[in-house]
Amino acid sequence: RSEPQPTGERNLSGMPELMRQRAKLLAVVPARGGSKALPGKNTRPFVGFPLIAHTILFTKMCTQIDRCIVSTDDSAIADVARHFGAEVPFLRPLALAQDDTPMWAVVRHALAWMGSEEAGRYEALVLLDPTSPAREPADVAVAWSRLQECPSADGIISVSRPVFHPLWHAVIERDGWMADLVDGAASFHRRQDLPPAYQINGSLYLWRTEFVRRQEDSWRQGRHLLYEVPALRAMSIDTLEEFEQAQQLVRHGLVTLPWLQDRQQCTCVR
């Protein structure tokens, strides 16, 4: 996949290497307390630790991350987050903790809460949802490096290849009849002719902080690079079934969580 050509808007790639290394990265972990599909999921034990703890422990292995804060409306989640070493500098307003609250509003609130002086210290912000615990430190390192090397990009988003190709298999009902979701899908006759397709998997969102401050409505209006994550690690836990499936992948060694390898209390060693 060819790299988008820089437009010269921000010449980070031309910075001296030492200056680029000093660019700071803020991690924001969103953890609402009112999950309906799986109540208490953020503190539910997942292979030996509360689910949110895995993301916090992950950030400690990422040398690129300078600070990790948890945005939550729930005091119990806040206590767990602090126990595992994250900062919880505020409790999220209830207005931003509803079922229909856009995540972008949560991200912008976290950055705005820090104030212009503190927020200005960070070149970029990485959003790490606790429901996607199978990241690897290299994911942040590579994604951050690619964003720095492409000044015209506003962010980089983790994706994975779906089990089916949407051009061939995604359909809707229109006037009572089956119809292709994507116009023109019928023009492809061989699998080999299909362009690569990806799905956003929620594992990692990395944005420049100036884009977060500038873009009010939605991050989808920006210019983003793709960072591909293997489908097996692209887990997203929202239901009990997904929780148990993800846990079995770790316990059977199909997915490795490196921060647990030296921790004897991890149940994945059974």
Short mmCIF file of C-alpha atoms in Angstrom, two decimals:
data_model
loop_
_atom_site.label_atom_id
_atom_site.label_comp_id
_atom_site.label_asym_id
_atom_site.label_seq_id
_atom_site.Cartn_x
_atom_site.Cartn_y
_atom_site.Cartn_z
CA ARG A 1 0.00 0.00 0.00
CA SER A 2 1.58 3.27 -1.07
CA GLU A 3 1.92 6.07 1.47
CA PRO A 4 -0.15 9.21 0.81
CA GLN A 5 2.09 11.98 -0.40
CA PRO A 6 2.75 14.78 2.10
CA THR A 7 1.25 18.14 1.16
CA GLY A 8 3.72 20.21 3.15
CA GLU A 9 1.10 21.37 5.65
CA ARG A 10 3.14 20.04 8.58
CA ASN A 11 6.72 19.06 7.95
CA LEU A 12 7.23 16.70 10.91
CA SER A 13 9.21 14.29 8.75
CA GLY A 14 11.79 17.02 8.24
CA MET A 15 12.33 17.58 11.95
CA PRO A 16 15.62 16.51 13.50
CA GLU A 17 15.24 13.01 14.91
CA LEU A 18 15.75 14.18 18.50
CA MET A 19 12.88 16.66 18.16
CA ARG A 20 10.59 13.99 16.74
CA GLN A 21 11.42 11.70 19.62
CA ARG A 22 10.35 14.43 22.07
CA ALA A 23 6.86 14.67 20.56
CA LYS A 24 4.49 13.52 23.29
CA LEU A 25 1.62 11.07 23.08
CA LEU A 26 -1.43 11.12 25.37
CA ALA A 27 -3.49 7.95 25.89
CA VAL A 28 -7.19 8.26 26.69
CA VAL A 29 -9.06 5.19 27.94
CA PRO A 30 -12.87 5.61 27.81
CA ALA A 31 -14.79 3.51 30.33
CA ARG A 32 -18.46 4.27 30.85
CA GLY A 33 -20.15 2.60 33.79
CA GLY A 34 -23.61 2.00 32.32
CA SER A 35 -23.16 -0.83 29.84
CA LYS A 36 -26.49 -2.46 29.05
CA ALA A 37 -25.34 -5.46 26.97
CA LEU A 38 -22.74 -6.56 29.55
CA PRO A 39 -23.17 -4.76 32.89
CA GLY A 40 -19.91 -4.07 34.70
CA LYS A 41 -17.83 -5.20 31.73
CA ASN A 42 -14.97 -2.76 32.33
CA THR A 43 -14.24 -4.22 35.78
CA ARG A 44 -15.28 -7.79 34.98
CA PRO A 45 -12.37 -10.26 35.52
CA PHE A 46 -10.75 -11.15 32.20
CA VAL A 47 -8.01 -13.80 32.42
CA GLY A 48 -7.18 -12.77 35.94
CA PHE A 49 -7.55 -8.99 35.85
CA PRO A 50 -10.37 -6.47 35.42
CA LEU A 51 -10.93 -5.88 31.72
CA ILE A 52 -9.84 -2.24 31.90
CA ALA A 53 -6.59 -3.23 33.64
CA HIS A 54 -5.31 -4.87 30.47
CA THR A 55 -5.41 -1.62 28.55
CA ILE A 56 -3.74 0.26 31.40
CA LEU A 57 -0.98 -2.35 31.70
CA PHE A 58 -0.58 -2.22 27.93
CA THR A 59 0.10 1.52 28.02
CA LYS A 60 2.94 0.94 30.49
CA MET A 61 4.70 -1.17 27.87
CA CYS A 62 4.43 1.54 25.21
CA THR A 63 7.44 3.82 25.45
CA GLN A 64 5.76 6.29 23.08
CA ILE A 65 2.94 6.98 25.56
CA ASP A 66 3.79 9.75 28.03
CA ARG A 67 0.56 9.85 30.00
CA CYS A 68 -2.53 7.65 30.37
CA ILE A 69 -5.83 9.02 31.64
CA VAL A 70 -9.14 7.22 32.09
CA SER A 71 -12.39 9.00 31.27
CA THR A 72 -15.19 7.48 33.31
CA ASP A 73 -18.38 8.50 35.07
CA ASP A 74 -18.15 5.58 37.52
CA SER A 75 -16.27 5.80 40.83
CA ALA A 76 -15.75 2.01 41.00
CA ILE A 77 -14.10 2.01 37.59
CA ALA A 78 -12.02 5.00 38.67
CA ASP A 79 -10.78 3.12 41.75
CA VAL A 80 -9.76 0.10 39.66
CA ALA A 81 -8.03 2.31 37.10
CA ARG A 82 -6.01 4.10 39.78
CA HIS A 83 -5.10 0.77 41.40
CA PHE A 84 -3.45 -0.34 38.16
CA GLY A 85 -1.60 2.93 37.68
CA ALA A 86 -3.77 5.09 35.44
CA GLU A 87 -4.72 8.68 36.16
CA VAL A 88 -8.39 9.58 36.63
CA PRO A 89 -8.14 13.37 36.88
CA PHE A 90 -11.90 13.92 36.54
CA LEU A 91 -15.22 12.09 36.50
CA ARG A 92 -16.93 12.38 33.15
CA PRO A 93 -20.18 14.42 33.18
CA LEU A 94 -23.30 12.28 33.00
CA ALA A 95 -24.31 14.10 29.83
CA LEU A 96 -21.29 12.45 28.16
CA ALA A 97 -21.97 9.01 29.62
CA GLN A 98 -25.21 8.09 27.88
CA ASP A 99 -25.92 5.17 25.54
CA ASP A 100 -26.01 7.54 22.57
CA THR A 101 -23.02 9.70 23.51
CA PRO A 102 -20.61 9.91 20.55
CA MET A 103 -17.09 8.83 21.43
CA TRP A 104 -15.70 11.89 19.67
CA ALA A 105 -17.35 14.13 22.26
CA VAL A 106 -15.68 12.10 25.02
CA VAL A 107 -12.28 12.44 23.38
CA ARG A 108 -12.64 16.19 22.92
CA HIS A 109 -13.84 16.62 26.52
CA ALA A 110 -10.80 14.78 27.88
CA LEU A 111 -8.42 16.98 25.92
CA ALA A 112 -10.28 20.18 26.75
CA TRP A 113 -10.38 19.34 30.47
CA MET A 114 -6.58 19.38 30.59
CA GLY A 115 -6.49 23.04 29.60
CA SER A 116 -4.65 24.61 26.70
CA GLU A 117 -1.23 24.66 28.36
CA GLU A 118 -1.17 21.01 29.40
CA ALA A 119 -2.95 19.75 26.27
CA GLY A 120 -0.49 21.71 24.15
CA ARG A 121 2.33 19.49 25.38
CA TYR A 122 0.98 16.56 23.38
CA GLU A 123 1.48 16.12 19.67
CA ALA A 124 -1.09 13.34 19.42
CA LEU A 125 -3.78 11.46 21.31
CA VAL A 126 -4.41 7.72 21.15
CA LEU A 127 -7.85 6.38 22.07
CA LEU A 128 -7.67 2.90 23.61
CA ASP A 129 -11.03 1.25 24.29
CA PRO A 130 -10.87 -1.33 27.13
CA THR A 131 -13.13 -3.63 25.10
CA SER A 132 -10.26 -4.28 22.66
CA PRO A 133 -7.60 -5.77 24.96
CA ALA A 134 -5.47 -7.67 22.41
CA ARG A 135 -3.20 -4.88 21.24
CA GLU A 136 0.57 -5.18 21.12
CA PRO A 137 3.05 -2.40 21.96
CA ALA A 138 4.28 -2.51 18.35
CA ASP A 139 0.82 -1.38 17.22
CA VAL A 140 1.23 2.01 18.88
CA ALA A 141 4.89 2.29 17.88
CA VAL A 142 4.27 1.61 14.19
CA ALA A 143 1.06 3.63 13.98
CA TRP A 144 2.72 6.61 15.68
CA SER A 145 5.73 6.39 13.39
CA ARG A 146 3.56 6.28 10.29
CA LEU A 147 1.54 9.29 11.41
CA GLN A 148 4.71 11.29 12.05
CA GLU A 149 5.97 10.39 8.59
CA CYS A 150 2.79 11.61 6.85
CA PRO A 151 2.28 15.29 7.72
CA SER A 152 -0.93 15.58 5.67
CA ALA A 153 -2.73 12.92 7.75
CA ASP A 154 -4.98 13.90 10.66
CA GLY A 155 -4.86 10.44 12.20
CA ILE A 156 -4.40 6.73 11.75
CA ILE A 157 -7.09 4.14 12.51
CA SER A 158 -6.76 0.41 13.15
CA VAL A 159 -8.60 -1.84 10.73
CA SER A 160 -8.77 -5.53 9.92
CA ARG A 161 -9.97 -7.63 7.01
CA PRO A 162 -13.53 -8.87 7.50
CA VAL A 163 -14.42 -12.54 7.19
CA PHE A 164 -16.54 -11.67 4.15
CA HIS A 165 -16.04 -9.11 1.40
CA PRO A 166 -18.76 -6.45 1.61
CA LEU A 167 -18.85 -5.95 -2.16
CA TRP A 168 -19.98 -9.52 -2.70
CA HIS A 169 -21.80 -10.44 0.48
CA ALA A 170 -23.33 -7.28 1.96
CA VAL A 171 -26.96 -6.87 0.87
CA ILE A 172 -30.03 -4.91 1.93
CA GLU A 173 -33.74 -5.23 1.34
CA ARG A 174 -35.11 -2.65 -1.09
CA ASP A 175 -38.84 -2.58 -1.94
CA GLY A 176 -39.11 -6.15 -0.69
CA TRP A 177 -36.22 -7.47 -2.81
CA MET A 178 -32.60 -8.26 -2.06
CA ALA A 179 -30.25 -5.58 -3.38
CA ASP A 180 -26.51 -4.99 -3.19
CA LEU A 181 -25.44 -2.66 -0.39
CA VAL A 182 -22.71 -1.24 -2.63
CA ASP A 183 -23.69 -0.08 -6.08
CA GLY A 184 -21.67 -1.74 -8.81
CA ALA A 185 -20.93 -4.88 -6.78
CA ALA A 186 -22.34 -7.09 -9.54
CA SER A 187 -19.59 -5.93 -11.91
CA PHE A 188 -17.03 -8.03 -10.04
CA HIS A 189 -17.04 -11.63 -11.22
CA ARG A 190 -13.89 -13.03 -9.59
CA ARG A 191 -12.69 -12.81 -6.02
CA GLN A 192 -9.24 -11.85 -7.28
CA ASP A 193 -10.66 -8.70 -8.89
CA LEU A 194 -12.13 -7.33 -5.67
CA PRO A 195 -10.26 -4.39 -4.11
CA PRO A 196 -9.05 -4.93 -0.53
CA ALA A 197 -11.74 -4.09 2.02
CA TYR A 198 -11.32 -3.38 5.72
CA GLN A 199 -13.45 -2.86 8.77
CA ILE A 200 -12.71 -0.41 11.57
CA ASN A 201 -12.09 -2.65 14.57
CA GLY A 202 -11.88 -0.17 17.44
CA SER A 203 -8.49 -1.34 18.66
CA LEU A 204 -6.62 1.91 18.13
CA TYR A 205 -7.45 5.47 17.10
CA LEU A 206 -4.54 7.88 16.89
CA TRP A 207 -5.10 11.57 16.10
CA ARG A 208 -3.08 14.74 16.11
CA THR A 209 -4.29 16.84 19.05
CA GLU A 210 -4.68 19.92 16.86
CA PHE A 211 -7.17 17.94 14.75
CA VAL A 212 -9.11 16.90 17.87
CA ARG A 213 -9.37 20.52 18.97
CA ARG A 214 -10.27 21.78 15.49
CA GLN A 215 -12.78 19.16 14.38
CA GLU A 216 -16.02 19.54 16.33
CA ASP A 217 -18.50 17.19 14.67
CA SER A 218 -16.87 13.87 13.79
CA TRP A 219 -13.42 12.42 13.27
CA ARG A 220 -14.69 10.78 10.06
CA GLN A 221 -14.34 14.13 8.31
CA GLY A 222 -10.56 14.03 8.61
CA ARG A 223 -7.83 12.43 6.50
CA HIS A 224 -6.77 9.11 7.98
CA LEU A 225 -4.23 6.40 7.33
CA LEU A 226 -5.10 2.73 7.83
CA TYR A 227 -3.21 0.51 10.26
CA GLU A 228 -4.02 -3.15 9.72
CA VAL A 229 -4.34 -5.46 12.73
CA PRO A 230 -4.70 -9.25 12.29
CA ALA A 231 -8.35 -10.23 12.59
CA LEU A 232 -7.66 -12.59 15.51
CA ARG A 233 -6.38 -9.69 17.63
CA ALA A 234 -9.11 -7.31 16.50
CA MET A 235 -11.51 -8.38 19.23
CA SER A 236 -14.22 -6.02 20.40
CA ILE A 237 -16.06 -7.07 23.56
CA ASP A 238 -19.61 -5.83 24.00
CA THR A 239 -21.56 -8.98 24.94
CA LEU A 240 -21.06 -11.94 27.28
CA GLU A 241 -20.53 -14.22 24.29
CA GLU A 242 -17.79 -11.97 22.90
CA PHE A 243 -16.25 -11.72 26.37
CA GLU A 244 -16.04 -15.51 26.76
CA GLN A 245 -14.78 -16.04 23.20
CA ALA A 246 -12.01 -13.49 23.71
CA GLN A 247 -11.04 -15.04 27.03
CA GLN A 248 -10.75 -18.49 25.47
CA LEU A 249 -8.49 -17.14 22.71
CA VAL A 250 -6.10 -15.88 25.39
CA ARG A 251 -6.33 -18.94 27.65
CA HIS A 252 -5.58 -21.29 24.75
CA GLY A 253 -2.60 -19.22 23.61
CA LEU A 254 -4.09 -18.12 20.29
CA VAL A 255 -3.76 -14.50 21.42
CA THR A 256 -0.93 -13.37 23.68
CA LEU A 257 -1.12 -10.48 26.11
CA PRO A 258 2.56 -9.66 26.74
CA TRP A 259 1.99 -7.73 29.98
CA LEU A 260 0.69 -10.93 31.59
CA GLN A 261 3.54 -13.25 30.73
CA ASP A 262 5.43 -12.64 33.97
CA ARG A 263 2.40 -12.38 36.24
CA GLN A 264 1.76 -15.61 38.10
CA GLN A 265 -1.83 -14.72 38.98
CA CYS A 266 -2.83 -14.74 35.31
CA THR A 267 -5.27 -17.58 34.68
CA CYS A 268 -4.03 -17.97 31.12
CA VAL A 269 -1.16 -20.14 32.40
CA ARG A 270 -3.57 -22.89 33.39
#
